Coordinates of N, CA and C in Angstrom, one line a residue:
X1 N 6.2 59.9 -45.5 CA 6.9 58.9 -44.7 C 5.9 57.9 -44.3
X2 N 6.3 56.6 -44.4 CA 5.4 55.5 -44.2 C 5.6 55.1 -42.7
X3 N 4.5 54.9 -42.0 CA 4.5 54.5 -40.6 C 4.4 53.0 -40.6
X4 N 5.2 52.4 -39.6 CA 5.2 51.0 -39.4 C 3.9 50.6 -38.8
X5 N 3.4 49.4 -39.2 CA 2.2 48.9 -38.7 C 2.4 48.5 -37.2
X6 N 1.3 48.8 -36.4 CA 1.4 48.5 -35.0 C 1.4 46.9 -34.8
X7 N 2.2 46.5 -33.8 CA 2.2 45.0 -33.6 C 0.8 44.5 -33.2
X8 N 0.5 43.3 -33.5 CA -0.8 42.8 -33.1 C -0.9 42.7 -31.6
X9 N -2.1 42.8 -31.1 CA -2.3 42.7 -29.6 C -1.9 41.3 -29.2
X10 N -1.4 41.2 -27.9 CA -1.1 39.9 -27.4 C -2.3 39.0 -27.3
X11 N -2.0 37.7 -27.5 CA -3.1 36.7 -27.4 C -3.5 36.6 -25.9
X12 N -4.7 36.3 -25.7 CA -5.1 36.1 -24.3 C -4.4 34.8 -23.7
X13 N -4.2 34.8 -22.4 CA -3.5 33.6 -21.9 C -4.4 32.3 -22.0
X14 N -3.7 31.2 -22.2 CA -4.4 29.9 -22.3 C -4.0 29.0 -21.1
X15 N -5.0 28.4 -20.5 CA -4.7 27.4 -19.4 C -4.1 26.2 -20.0
X16 N -3.1 25.7 -19.5 CA -2.5 24.4 -19.9 C -2.6 23.4 -18.8
X17 N -3.1 22.2 -19.1 CA -3.2 21.2 -18.0 C -1.8 20.7 -17.7
X18 N -1.7 20.2 -16.4 CA -0.5 19.7 -15.9 C 0.0 18.5 -16.8
X19 N 1.3 18.4 -17.1 CA 1.8 17.3 -17.8 C 2.8 16.7 -16.9
X20 N 2.7 15.4 -16.8 CA 3.7 14.6 -15.9 C 4.4 13.6 -16.8
X21 N 5.7 13.7 -16.9 CA 6.5 12.7 -17.6 C 7.4 12.0 -16.7
X22 N 7.3 10.7 -16.7 CA 8.1 9.8 -15.8 C 8.9 8.9 -16.7
X23 N 10.1 8.6 -16.3 CA 10.9 7.6 -17.0 C 10.2 6.2 -16.9
X24 N 10.5 5.4 -17.9 CA 10.0 4.0 -17.9 C 10.7 3.3 -16.8
X25 N 10.0 2.6 -15.9 CA 10.6 1.9 -14.8 C 10.1 0.4 -14.8
X26 N 10.9 -0.4 -14.2 CA 10.4 -1.8 -14.2 C 9.3 -1.9 -13.1
X27 N 8.5 -2.9 -13.2 CA 7.4 -3.0 -12.3 C 8.0 -3.3 -10.9
X28 N 7.4 -2.7 -9.8 CA 7.8 -2.9 -8.5 C 7.6 -4.4 -8.1
X29 N 8.5 -4.9 -7.2 CA 8.4 -6.2 -6.7 C 8.2 -6.2 -5.2
X30 N 7.4 -7.1 -4.7 CA 7.3 -7.3 -3.2 C 8.5 -8.0 -2.7
X31 N 9.3 -7.4 -1.8 CA 10.6 -7.9 -1.4 C 10.6 -8.4 0.0
X32 N 9.6 -8.0 0.8 CA 9.5 -8.5 2.2 C 8.0 -8.4 2.6
X33 N 7.7 -9.2 3.6 CA 6.3 -9.2 4.1 C 6.3 -9.7 5.5
X34 N 5.3 -9.3 6.3 CA 4.9 -10.0 7.5 C 3.4 -10.2 7.5
X35 N 3.0 -11.4 7.6 CA 3.9 -12.6 7.8 C 4.6 -12.9 6.5
X36 N 5.7 -13.8 6.6 CA 6.4 -14.2 5.4 C 5.6 -15.4 4.8
X37 N 5.9 -15.7 3.6 CA 5.3 -16.8 2.9 C 5.4 -18.1 3.7
X38 N 4.2 -18.7 4.0 CA 4.1 -20.0 4.7 C 4.3 -19.9 6.2
X39 N 4.5 -18.7 6.8 CA 4.8 -18.6 8.2 C 3.5 -18.8 9.0
X40 N 3.7 -19.4 10.2 CA 2.6 -19.5 11.2 C 2.8 -18.4 12.2
X41 N 1.7 -17.6 12.4 CA 1.7 -16.5 13.3 C 0.6 -16.6 14.3
X42 N 0.7 -15.9 15.4 CA -0.4 -15.9 16.4 C -1.6 -15.4 15.8
X43 N -2.8 -15.8 16.3 CA -4.1 -15.2 15.9 C -4.3 -13.9 16.6
X44 N -5.4 -13.3 16.2 CA -5.7 -12.0 16.9 C -5.4 -10.8 16.0
X45 N -4.9 -9.8 16.7 CA -4.5 -8.5 16.0 C -3.3 -8.8 15.1
X46 N -3.4 -8.5 13.9 CA -2.3 -8.8 12.9 C -2.0 -7.5 12.1
X47 N -0.8 -7.1 12.0 CA -0.4 -6.0 11.2 C 0.3 -6.6 10.0
X48 N -0.4 -6.6 8.9 CA 0.1 -7.1 7.6 C 1.1 -6.0 7.1
X49 N 2.3 -6.4 6.8 CA 3.4 -5.5 6.4 C 3.9 -5.9 5.0
X50 N 3.9 -5.0 4.1 CA 4.3 -5.3 2.7 C 5.4 -4.3 2.3
X51 N 6.6 -4.7 1.9 CA 7.6 -3.8 1.5 C 8.0 -4.1 0.0
X52 N 8.0 -3.0 -0.8 CA 8.3 -3.1 -2.2 C 9.7 -2.6 -2.4
X53 N 10.3 -2.9 -3.6 CA 11.7 -2.5 -3.9 C 11.8 -1.1 -4.5
X54 N 10.6 -0.3 -4.6 CA 10.6 1.0 -5.1 C 9.7 1.9 -4.3
X55 N 9.8 3.2 -4.4 CA 8.9 4.1 -3.7 C 7.5 3.9 -4.4
X56 N 6.5 3.9 -3.6 CA 5.1 3.6 -4.1 C 4.2 4.8 -3.9
X57 N 3.1 4.8 -4.6 CA 2.0 5.9 -4.4 C 1.2 5.5 -3.2
X58 N 0.8 6.4 -2.4 CA 0.1 6.2 -1.2 C -1.4 5.8 -1.4
X59 N -1.9 6.0 -2.6 CA -3.3 5.9 -2.8 C -3.7 4.6 -3.6
X60 N -2.7 3.8 -4.0 CA -3.0 2.7 -4.8 C -2.8 1.4 -4.1
X61 N -3.7 0.5 -4.1 CA -3.6 -0.8 -3.5 C -4.6 -1.7 -4.0
X62 N -4.3 -3.0 -4.0 CA -5.3 -4.1 -4.5 C -5.0 -5.3 -3.7
X63 N -5.8 -5.6 -2.7 CA -5.6 -6.7 -1.9 C -6.9 -7.5 -1.9
X64 N -6.9 -8.8 -2.2 CA -8.1 -9.6 -2.2 C -7.7 -11.0 -1.7
X65 N -8.7 -11.8 -1.3 CA -8.4 -13.2 -1.0 C -8.1 -13.9 -2.3
X66 N -7.1 -14.8 -2.3 CA -6.8 -15.5 -3.5 C -8.0 -16.4 -3.9
X67 N -8.1 -16.8 -5.1 CA -9.2 -17.5 -5.6 C -9.4 -18.8 -4.7
X68 N -10.6 -19.0 -4.2 CA -10.9 -20.1 -3.4 C -10.3 -20.1 -2.0
X69 N -9.7 -19.0 -1.6 CA -9.0 -19.0 -0.3 C -9.7 -18.0 0.6
X70 N -9.3 -18.0 1.9 CA -9.8 -17.1 2.9 C -8.8 -16.0 3.1
X71 N -9.3 -14.8 3.5 CA -8.5 -13.6 3.9 C -8.9 -13.2 5.3
X72 N -7.9 -12.7 6.0 CA -8.2 -12.2 7.4 C -9.1 -11.0 7.2
X73 N -9.8 -10.6 8.3 CA -10.6 -9.4 8.3 C -9.7 -8.2 8.5
X74 N -9.7 -7.2 7.5 CA -8.8 -6.1 7.6 C -9.6 -4.8 7.4
X75 N -9.0 -3.7 7.9 CA -9.5 -2.4 7.5 C -9.4 -2.2 6.0
X76 N -10.1 -1.2 5.5 CA -10.2 -1.0 4.1 C -8.9 -0.5 3.4
X77 N -8.2 0.4 4.1 CA -7.1 1.0 3.5 C -5.7 0.8 4.2
X78 N -4.7 0.3 3.5 CA -3.4 0.3 4.1 C -2.8 1.6 4.2
X79 N -1.8 1.8 5.0 CA -1.1 3.0 5.2 C 0.3 2.9 4.7
X80 N 0.8 3.8 3.8 CA 2.2 3.9 3.3 C 3.0 4.6 4.4
X81 N 4.1 3.9 4.8 CA 5.0 4.4 5.8 C 5.9 5.5 5.2
X82 N 6.6 6.2 6.1 CA 7.5 7.3 5.6 C 8.6 6.8 4.7
X83 N 9.0 5.6 4.7 CA 10.1 5.1 3.7 C 9.6 5.1 2.3
X84 N 8.2 5.3 2.1 CA 7.7 5.3 0.8 C 7.6 3.9 0.1
X85 N 8.0 2.9 0.7 CA 8.1 1.6 0.1 C 7.2 0.5 0.9
X86 N 6.9 0.8 2.2 CA 6.3 -0.2 3.0 C 4.8 0.3 3.4
X87 N 3.9 -0.7 3.2 CA 2.5 -0.5 3.6 C 2.3 -1.4 4.8
X88 N 1.4 -0.8 5.7 CA 1.0 -1.6 6.9 C -0.6 -1.6 6.8
X89 N -1.2 -2.7 7.2 CA -2.6 -2.9 7.2 C -3.1 -3.6 8.4
X90 N -4.0 -3.0 9.2 CA -4.5 -3.6 10.4 C -5.5 -4.7 10.1
X91 N -5.3 -5.9 10.6 CA -6.2 -7.0 10.4 C -6.4 -7.8 11.7
X92 N -7.4 -8.7 11.6 CA -7.6 -9.7 12.7 C -7.6 -11.0 12.0
X93 N -7.0 -12.0 12.7 CA -6.9 -13.3 12.1 C -7.4 -14.3 13.2
X94 N -8.2 -15.3 12.7 CA -8.8 -16.3 13.6 C -7.8 -17.4 13.9
X95 N -7.8 -18.1 15.0 CA -6.9 -19.2 15.3 C -7.1 -20.4 14.4
X96 N -5.9 -21.1 14.1 CA -6.0 -22.3 13.3 C -6.5 -22.2 11.9
X97 N -6.3 -21.1 11.3 CA -6.7 -20.8 9.9 C -5.6 -20.7 8.9
X98 N -5.9 -21.0 7.7 CA -4.9 -20.8 6.6 C -5.5 -19.6 5.7
X99 N -4.6 -18.7 5.4 CA -5.0 -17.5 4.7 C -4.1 -17.4 3.4
X100 N -4.7 -16.9 2.4 CA -4.0 -16.6 1.1 C -4.5 -15.3 0.5
X101 N -3.6 -14.3 0.4 CA -3.9 -13.0 -0.1 C -3.3 -12.8 -1.5
X102 N -4.0 -12.2 -2.4 CA -3.5 -11.8 -3.7 C -3.4 -10.3 -3.8
X103 N -2.2 -9.9 -4.3 CA -1.9 -8.4 -4.5 C -1.8 -8.2 -6.0
X104 N -2.6 -7.1 -6.4 CA -2.6 -6.8 -7.9 C -3.0 -8.0 -8.7
X105 N -4.0 -8.7 -8.3 CA -4.4 -9.9 -9.0 C -5.1 -9.7 -10.4
X106 N -5.7 -8.5 -10.5 CA -6.4 -8.1 -11.7 C -5.5 -7.4 -12.6
X107 N -4.9 -8.0 -13.7 CA -3.8 -7.4 -14.5 C -4.3 -6.2 -15.2
X108 N -5.5 -6.0 -15.6 CA -5.9 -4.9 -16.4 C -6.6 -3.8 -15.6
X109 N -6.6 -4.0 -14.2 CA -7.3 -3.0 -13.4 C -6.5 -1.7 -13.3
X110 N -7.2 -0.7 -13.0 CA -6.6 0.6 -12.8 C -6.1 0.7 -11.3
X111 N -5.1 1.4 -11.1 CA -4.6 1.6 -9.7 C -3.8 0.4 -9.2
X112 N -4.2 -0.1 -8.1 CA -3.5 -1.1 -7.4 C -2.2 -0.6 -6.8
X113 N -1.4 -1.5 -6.3 CA -0.1 -1.1 -5.8 C 0.7 -0.6 -7.0
X114 N 1.3 0.6 -7.0 CA 2.0 1.1 -8.1 C 3.1 2.1 -7.6
X115 N 4.2 2.2 -8.4 CA 5.3 3.1 -8.1 C 5.0 4.5 -8.4
X116 N 5.9 5.4 -8.2 CA 5.6 6.8 -8.4 C 5.4 7.1 -9.9
X117 N 5.9 6.2 -10.8 CA 5.7 6.4 -12.2 C 4.3 5.8 -12.6
X118 N 3.6 5.3 -11.6 CA 2.3 4.7 -11.8 C 2.4 3.4 -12.6
X119 N 3.5 2.7 -12.4 CA 3.7 1.3 -12.9 C 3.2 0.3 -11.9
X120 N 2.3 -0.5 -12.2 CA 1.7 -1.5 -11.3 C 2.8 -2.5 -10.9
X121 N 2.7 -2.9 -9.6 CA 3.6 -3.9 -9.1 C 3.2 -5.2 -9.7
X122 N 4.2 -6.1 -9.7 CA 3.9 -7.5 -10.2 C 2.9 -8.2 -9.3
X123 N 2.0 -8.9 -9.9 CA 1.0 -9.7 -9.0 C 1.8 -10.7 -8.2
X124 N 1.3 -10.9 -7.0 CA 1.9 -11.9 -6.1 C 0.9 -12.4 -5.1
X125 N 1.1 -13.6 -4.6 CA 0.2 -14.1 -3.5 C 1.0 -14.3 -2.3
X126 N 0.4 -14.3 -1.1 CA 1.0 -14.5 0.2 C 0.1 -15.5 1.0
X127 N 0.7 -16.6 1.3 CA 0.0 -17.6 2.1 C 0.6 -17.7 3.5
X128 N -0.2 -17.7 4.5 CA 0.3 -17.9 5.9 C -0.8 -18.6 6.7
X129 N -0.4 -19.0 7.9 CA -1.3 -19.7 8.8 C -1.3 -19.0 10.2
X130 N -2.4 -19.3 10.9 CA -2.4 -18.8 12.3 C -2.3 -20.1 13.2
X131 N -1.6 -19.9 14.4 CA -1.5 -21.0 15.3 C -2.8 -21.1 16.1
X132 N -2.9 -22.1 17.0 CA -4.1 -22.2 17.8 C -3.8 -21.6 19.2
X133 N -2.7 -21.0 19.3 CA -2.3 -20.4 20.7 C -3.1 -19.2 21.1
X134 N -2.5 -18.5 22.1 CA -3.1 -17.3 22.7 C -3.1 -16.2 21.6
X135 N -4.2 -15.5 21.4 CA -4.3 -14.4 20.4 C -3.6 -13.2 20.9
X136 N -3.1 -12.4 20.0 CA -2.7 -11.0 20.3 C -3.9 -10.2 20.4
X137 N -4.0 -9.5 21.5 CA -5.3 -8.8 21.9 C -5.2 -7.3 21.7
X138 N -4.1 -6.7 21.4 CA -4.0 -5.2 21.3 C -3.1 -4.8 20.2
X139 N -3.4 -3.6 19.7 CA -2.6 -3.0 18.6 C -1.1 -2.8 19.1
X140 N -1.0 -2.4 20.4 CA 0.3 -2.1 20.9 C 1.2 -3.4 21.0
X141 N 0.5 -4.5 21.4 CA 1.3 -5.8 21.4 C 1.7 -6.3 20.0
X142 N 0.8 -6.1 19.0 CA 1.1 -6.5 17.7 C 2.2 -5.7 17.1
X143 N 2.2 -4.4 17.4 CA 3.3 -3.5 17.0 C 4.6 -3.9 17.6
X144 N 4.6 -4.2 18.9 CA 5.8 -4.5 19.7 C 6.4 -5.8 19.1
X145 N 5.6 -6.8 18.7 CA 6.1 -8.1 18.2 C 6.8 -7.9 16.8
X146 N 6.4 -6.8 16.1 CA 7.0 -6.6 14.8 C 8.0 -5.5 14.8
X147 N 8.4 -5.0 16.0 CA 9.3 -3.9 16.2 C 8.9 -2.6 15.4
X148 N 7.6 -2.3 15.4 CA 7.1 -1.1 14.7 C 7.1 0.0 15.8
X149 N 7.4 1.2 15.3 CA 7.4 2.4 16.2 C 6.0 3.0 16.2
X150 N 5.8 4.0 17.1 CA 4.6 4.7 17.1 C 4.3 5.4 15.8
X151 N 5.4 5.8 15.1 CA 5.2 6.5 13.8 C 4.8 5.5 12.7
X152 N 4.8 4.2 13.0 CA 4.5 3.2 12.0 C 3.1 2.5 12.3
X153 N 2.3 3.2 13.1 CA 1.0 2.6 13.4 C 0.2 2.4 12.1
X154 N -0.5 1.3 11.9 CA -1.2 1.0 10.7 C -2.4 1.9 10.4
X155 N -2.9 2.7 11.3 CA -4.0 3.5 11.0 C -3.7 4.9 11.3
X156 N -4.3 5.9 10.7 CA -4.1 7.3 10.9 C -5.5 7.9 11.3
X157 N -5.4 8.9 12.1 CA -6.7 9.6 12.4 C -6.9 10.5 11.3
X158 N -8.2 10.7 11.0 CA -8.6 11.7 10.0 C -8.5 13.1 10.5
X159 N -8.1 14.0 9.7 CA -8.0 15.4 10.2 C -9.4 15.9 10.6
X160 N -9.4 16.7 11.6 CA -10.7 17.3 12.0 C -11.2 18.2 11.0
X161 N -12.5 18.2 10.8 CA -13.1 19.1 9.8 C -13.6 20.4 10.4

């Protein structure tokens, strides 16, 4: 009687890298901002607020002064709020100045403002001015003027190590 051959031993497991598939999405658009285009705002503490039409990644951003223009002094990293579409960035602006910011100005750059499918937002510029009036002197006052809640503060504490 003929015996059946033993099945081959199982192959050792192979690690497979993570695969992420996202549907093709249109590029995100900036749909609201503070300040708005051309607006005159008080100098001092300024919370730049940018709202996109899609949920965005928290780690991508690209903010520079527009070519030949001035930018306010800002912290390095904007914060993505819980709605997933709005970034806030703490800045200070001098009185009587004109500012122009460019977002995603480098078309071939990696990262930048991008949606969850990692599609870069359309490039856009934002121009605004500051008045010569009394400056906003505190973060609390700047947040109150924009109706931001304590949960929407533009900076986060780093976790303790």
